[in-house]
PDB file of N, CA and C in Angstrom:
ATOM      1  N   UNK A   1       0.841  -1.173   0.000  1.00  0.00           N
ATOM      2  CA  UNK A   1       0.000   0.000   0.000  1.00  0.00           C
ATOM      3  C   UNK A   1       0.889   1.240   0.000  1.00  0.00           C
ATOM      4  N   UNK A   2       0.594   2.002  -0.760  1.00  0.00           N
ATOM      5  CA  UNK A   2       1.222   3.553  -0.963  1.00  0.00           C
ATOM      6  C   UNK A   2       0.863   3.968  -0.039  1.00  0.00           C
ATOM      7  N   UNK A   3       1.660   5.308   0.907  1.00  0.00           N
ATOM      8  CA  UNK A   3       1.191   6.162   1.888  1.00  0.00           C
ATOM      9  C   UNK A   3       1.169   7.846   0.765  1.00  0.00           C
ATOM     10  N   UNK A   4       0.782   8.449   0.846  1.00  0.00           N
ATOM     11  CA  UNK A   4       1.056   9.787   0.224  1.00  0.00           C
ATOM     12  C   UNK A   4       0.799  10.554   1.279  1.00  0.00           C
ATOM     13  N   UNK A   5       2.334  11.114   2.048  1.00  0.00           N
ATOM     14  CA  UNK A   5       2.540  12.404   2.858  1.00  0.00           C
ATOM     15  C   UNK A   5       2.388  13.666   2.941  1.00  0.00           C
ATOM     16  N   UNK A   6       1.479  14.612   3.908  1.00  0.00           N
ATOM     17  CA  UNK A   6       1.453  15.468   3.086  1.00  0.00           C
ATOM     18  C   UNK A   6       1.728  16.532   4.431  1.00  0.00           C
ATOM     19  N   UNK A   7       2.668  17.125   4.588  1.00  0.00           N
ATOM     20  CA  UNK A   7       3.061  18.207   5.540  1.00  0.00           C
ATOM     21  C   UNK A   7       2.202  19.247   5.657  1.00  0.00           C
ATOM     22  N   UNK A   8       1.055  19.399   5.089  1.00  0.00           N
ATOM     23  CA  UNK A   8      -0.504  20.510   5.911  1.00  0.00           C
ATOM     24  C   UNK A   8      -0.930  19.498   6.559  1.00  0.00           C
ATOM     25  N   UNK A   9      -0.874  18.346   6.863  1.00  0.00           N
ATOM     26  CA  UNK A   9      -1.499  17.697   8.287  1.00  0.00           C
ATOM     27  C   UNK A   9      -0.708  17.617   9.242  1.00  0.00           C
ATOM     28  N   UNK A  10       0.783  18.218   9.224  1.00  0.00           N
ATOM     29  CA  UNK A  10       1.606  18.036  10.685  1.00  0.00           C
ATOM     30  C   UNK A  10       2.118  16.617  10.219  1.00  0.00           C
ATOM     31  N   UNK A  11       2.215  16.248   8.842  1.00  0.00           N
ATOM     32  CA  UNK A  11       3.322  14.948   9.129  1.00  0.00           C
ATOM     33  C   UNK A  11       4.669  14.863   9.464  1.00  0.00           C
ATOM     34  N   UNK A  12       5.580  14.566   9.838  1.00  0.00           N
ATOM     35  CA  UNK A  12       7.170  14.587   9.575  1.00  0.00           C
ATOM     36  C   UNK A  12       7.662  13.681   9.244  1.00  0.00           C
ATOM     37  N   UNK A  13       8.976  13.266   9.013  1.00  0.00           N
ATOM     38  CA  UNK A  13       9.084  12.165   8.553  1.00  0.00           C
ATOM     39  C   UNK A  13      11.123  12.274   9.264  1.00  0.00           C
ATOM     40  N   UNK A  14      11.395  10.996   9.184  1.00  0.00           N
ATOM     41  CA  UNK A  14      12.554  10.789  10.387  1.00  0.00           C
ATOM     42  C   UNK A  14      14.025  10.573   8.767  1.00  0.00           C
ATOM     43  N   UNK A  15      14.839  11.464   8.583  1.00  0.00           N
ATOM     44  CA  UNK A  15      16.211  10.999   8.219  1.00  0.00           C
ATOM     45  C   UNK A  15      16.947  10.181   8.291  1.00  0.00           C
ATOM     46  N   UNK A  16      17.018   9.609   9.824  1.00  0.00           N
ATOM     47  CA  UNK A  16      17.486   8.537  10.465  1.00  0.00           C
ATOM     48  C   UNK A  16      16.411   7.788  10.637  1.00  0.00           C
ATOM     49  N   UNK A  17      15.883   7.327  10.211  1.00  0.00           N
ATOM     50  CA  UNK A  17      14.402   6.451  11.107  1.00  0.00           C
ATOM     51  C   UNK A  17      15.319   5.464  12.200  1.00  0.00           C
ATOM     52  N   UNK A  18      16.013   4.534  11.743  1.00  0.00           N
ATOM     53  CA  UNK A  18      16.217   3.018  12.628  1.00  0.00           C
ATOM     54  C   UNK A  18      16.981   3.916  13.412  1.00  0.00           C
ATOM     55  N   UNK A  19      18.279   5.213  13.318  1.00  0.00           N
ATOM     56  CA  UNK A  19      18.582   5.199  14.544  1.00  0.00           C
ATOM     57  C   UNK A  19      17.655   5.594  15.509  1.00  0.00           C
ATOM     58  N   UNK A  20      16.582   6.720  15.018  1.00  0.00           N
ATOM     59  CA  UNK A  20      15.924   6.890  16.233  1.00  0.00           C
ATOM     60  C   UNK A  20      14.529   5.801  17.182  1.00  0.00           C
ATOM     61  N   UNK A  21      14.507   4.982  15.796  1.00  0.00           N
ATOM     62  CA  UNK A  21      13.436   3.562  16.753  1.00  0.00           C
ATOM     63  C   UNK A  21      14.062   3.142  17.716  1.00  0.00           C
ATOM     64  N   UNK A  22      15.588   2.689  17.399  1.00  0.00           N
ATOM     65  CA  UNK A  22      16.346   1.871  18.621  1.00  0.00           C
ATOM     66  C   UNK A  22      16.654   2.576  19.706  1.00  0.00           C
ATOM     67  N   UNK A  23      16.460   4.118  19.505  1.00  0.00           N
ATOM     68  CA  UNK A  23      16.432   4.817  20.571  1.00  0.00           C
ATOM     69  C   UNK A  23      15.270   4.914  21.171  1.00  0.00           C
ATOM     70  N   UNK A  24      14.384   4.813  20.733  1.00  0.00           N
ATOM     71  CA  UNK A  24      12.835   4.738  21.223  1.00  0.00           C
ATOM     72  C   UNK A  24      13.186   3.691  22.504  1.00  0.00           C
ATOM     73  N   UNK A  25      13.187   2.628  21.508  1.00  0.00           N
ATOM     74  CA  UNK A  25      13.244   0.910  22.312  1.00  0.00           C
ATOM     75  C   UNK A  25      14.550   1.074  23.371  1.00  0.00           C
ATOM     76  N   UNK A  26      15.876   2.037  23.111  1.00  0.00           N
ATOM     77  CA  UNK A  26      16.801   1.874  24.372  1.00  0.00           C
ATOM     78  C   UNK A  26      16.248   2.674  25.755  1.00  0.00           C
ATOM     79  N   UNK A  27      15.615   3.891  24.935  1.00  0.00           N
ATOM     80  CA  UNK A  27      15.201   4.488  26.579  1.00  0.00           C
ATOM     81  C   UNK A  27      14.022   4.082  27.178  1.00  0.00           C
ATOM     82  N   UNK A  28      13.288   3.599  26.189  1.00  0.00           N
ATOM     83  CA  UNK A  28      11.724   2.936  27.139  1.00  0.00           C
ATOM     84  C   UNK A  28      11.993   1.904  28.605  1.00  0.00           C
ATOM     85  N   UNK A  29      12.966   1.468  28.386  1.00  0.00           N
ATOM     86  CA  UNK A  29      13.139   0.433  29.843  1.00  0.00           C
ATOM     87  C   UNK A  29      12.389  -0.280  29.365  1.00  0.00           C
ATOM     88  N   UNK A  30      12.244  -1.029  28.407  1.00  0.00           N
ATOM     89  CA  UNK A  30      11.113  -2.146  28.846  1.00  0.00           C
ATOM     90  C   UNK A  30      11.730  -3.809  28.732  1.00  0.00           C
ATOM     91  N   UNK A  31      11.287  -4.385  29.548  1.00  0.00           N
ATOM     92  CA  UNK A  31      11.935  -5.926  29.605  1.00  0.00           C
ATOM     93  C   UNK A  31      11.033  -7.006  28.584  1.00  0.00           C
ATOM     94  N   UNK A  32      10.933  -8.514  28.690  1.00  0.00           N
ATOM     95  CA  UNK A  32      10.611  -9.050  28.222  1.00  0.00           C
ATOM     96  C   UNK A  32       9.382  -9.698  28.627  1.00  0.00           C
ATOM     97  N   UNK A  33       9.429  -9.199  30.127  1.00  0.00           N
ATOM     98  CA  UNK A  33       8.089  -9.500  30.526  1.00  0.00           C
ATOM     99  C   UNK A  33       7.163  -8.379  30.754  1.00  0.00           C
ATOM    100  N   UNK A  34       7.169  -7.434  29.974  1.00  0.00           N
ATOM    101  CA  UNK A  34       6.141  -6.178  29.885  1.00  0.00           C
ATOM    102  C   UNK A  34       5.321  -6.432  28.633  1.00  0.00           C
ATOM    103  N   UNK A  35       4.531  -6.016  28.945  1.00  0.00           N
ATOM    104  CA  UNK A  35       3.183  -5.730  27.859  1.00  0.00           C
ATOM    105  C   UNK A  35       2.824  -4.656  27.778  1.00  0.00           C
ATOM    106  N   UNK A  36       2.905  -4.341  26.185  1.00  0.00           N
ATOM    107  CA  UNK A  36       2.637  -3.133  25.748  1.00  0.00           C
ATOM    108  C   UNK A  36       1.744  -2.842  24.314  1.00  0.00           C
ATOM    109  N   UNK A  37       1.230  -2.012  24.611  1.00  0.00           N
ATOM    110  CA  UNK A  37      -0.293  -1.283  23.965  1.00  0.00           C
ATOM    111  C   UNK A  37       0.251  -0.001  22.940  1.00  0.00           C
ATOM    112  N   UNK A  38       0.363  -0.582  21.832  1.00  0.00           N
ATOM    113  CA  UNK A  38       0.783   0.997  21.030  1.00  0.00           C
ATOM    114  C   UNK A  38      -0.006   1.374  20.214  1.00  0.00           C
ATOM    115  N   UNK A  39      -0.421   2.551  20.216  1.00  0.00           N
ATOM    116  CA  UNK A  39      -1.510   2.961  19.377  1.00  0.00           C
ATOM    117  C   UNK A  39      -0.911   3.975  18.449  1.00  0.00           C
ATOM    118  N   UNK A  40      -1.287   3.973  17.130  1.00  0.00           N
ATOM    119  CA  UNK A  40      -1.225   4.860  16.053  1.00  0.00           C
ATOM    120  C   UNK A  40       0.181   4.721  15.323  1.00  0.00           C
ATOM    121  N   UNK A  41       0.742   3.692  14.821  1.00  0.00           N
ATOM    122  CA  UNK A  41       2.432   3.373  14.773  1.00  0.00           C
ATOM    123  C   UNK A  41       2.606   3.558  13.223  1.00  0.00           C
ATOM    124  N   UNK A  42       1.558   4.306  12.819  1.00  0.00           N
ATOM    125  CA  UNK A  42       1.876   4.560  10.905  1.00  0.00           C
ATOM    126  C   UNK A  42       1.753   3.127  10.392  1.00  0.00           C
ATOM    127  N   UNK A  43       2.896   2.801   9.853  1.00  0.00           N
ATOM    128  CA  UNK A  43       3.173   1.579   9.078  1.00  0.00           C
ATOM    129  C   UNK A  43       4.127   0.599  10.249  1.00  0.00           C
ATOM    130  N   UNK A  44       3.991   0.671  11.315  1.00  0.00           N
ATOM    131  CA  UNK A  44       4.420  -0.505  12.096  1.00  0.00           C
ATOM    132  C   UNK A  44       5.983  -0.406  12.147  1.00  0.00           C
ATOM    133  N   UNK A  45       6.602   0.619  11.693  1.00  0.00           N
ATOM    134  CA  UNK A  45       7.774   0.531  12.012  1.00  0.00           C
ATOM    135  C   UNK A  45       8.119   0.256  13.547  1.00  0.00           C
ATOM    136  N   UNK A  46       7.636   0.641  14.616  1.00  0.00           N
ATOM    137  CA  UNK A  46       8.303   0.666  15.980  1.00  0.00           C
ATOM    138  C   UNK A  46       7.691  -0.728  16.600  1.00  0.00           C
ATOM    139  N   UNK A  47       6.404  -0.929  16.052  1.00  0.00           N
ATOM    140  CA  UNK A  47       6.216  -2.403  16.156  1.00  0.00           C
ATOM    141  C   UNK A  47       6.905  -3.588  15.902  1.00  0.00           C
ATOM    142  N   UNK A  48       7.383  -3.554  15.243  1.00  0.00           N
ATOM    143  CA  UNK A  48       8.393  -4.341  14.516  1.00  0.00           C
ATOM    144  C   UNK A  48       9.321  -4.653  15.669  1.00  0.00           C
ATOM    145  N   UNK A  49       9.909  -3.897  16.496  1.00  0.00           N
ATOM    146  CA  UNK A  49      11.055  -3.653  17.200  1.00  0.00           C
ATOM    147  C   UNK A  49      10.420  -4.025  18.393  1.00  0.00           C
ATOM    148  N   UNK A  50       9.440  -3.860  18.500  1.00  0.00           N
ATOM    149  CA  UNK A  50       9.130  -3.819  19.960  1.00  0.00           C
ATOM    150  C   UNK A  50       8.334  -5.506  20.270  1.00  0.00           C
ATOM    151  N   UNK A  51       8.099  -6.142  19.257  1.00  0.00           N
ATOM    152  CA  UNK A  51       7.788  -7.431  19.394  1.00  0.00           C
ATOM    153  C   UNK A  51       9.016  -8.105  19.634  1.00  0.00           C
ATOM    154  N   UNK A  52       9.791  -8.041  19.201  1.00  0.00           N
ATOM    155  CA  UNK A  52      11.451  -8.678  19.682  1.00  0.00           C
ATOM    156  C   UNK A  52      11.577  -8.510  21.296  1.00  0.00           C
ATOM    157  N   UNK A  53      11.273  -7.457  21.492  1.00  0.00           N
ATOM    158  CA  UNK A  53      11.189  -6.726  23.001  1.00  0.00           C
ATOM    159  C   UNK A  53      10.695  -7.969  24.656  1.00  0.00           C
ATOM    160  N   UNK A  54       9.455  -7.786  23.774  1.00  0.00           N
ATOM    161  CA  UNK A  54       8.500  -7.659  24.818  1.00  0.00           C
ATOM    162  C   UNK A  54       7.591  -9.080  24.747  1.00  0.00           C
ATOM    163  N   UNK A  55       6.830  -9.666  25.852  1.00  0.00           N
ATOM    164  CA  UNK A  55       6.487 -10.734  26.091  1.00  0.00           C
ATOM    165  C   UNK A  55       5.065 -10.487  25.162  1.00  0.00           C
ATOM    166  N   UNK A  56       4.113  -9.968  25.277  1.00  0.00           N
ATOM    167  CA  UNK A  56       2.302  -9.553  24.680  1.00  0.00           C
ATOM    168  C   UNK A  56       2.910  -8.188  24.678  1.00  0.00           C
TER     169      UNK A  56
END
């Protein structure tokens, strides 16, 4: 599926994307036995990362 971005809705978009996901995932603290609820993740990029993570 195509996304078409459009900066009059407040989109941005990341230069670095992966360095800043793994920074997401280094400062969250979260272990393997946490469960976590993410809402609104675009195209699942941080999802991705965070299933490796985390137990549910």
């Amino acid at each position: 599926m195509e996304f078409k971005h459009k900066k009059k809705y407040g989109q941005n978009f990341l230069n670095n994307r992966d360095e800043i996901l793994n920074k997401i995932i280094e400062v969250s603290d979260i272990s393997d036995n946490d469960e976590i609820l993410e809402i609104g993740p675009g195209q699942g990029a941080l999802t991705s990362l965070l299933v490796e993570k985390v137990k549910k």
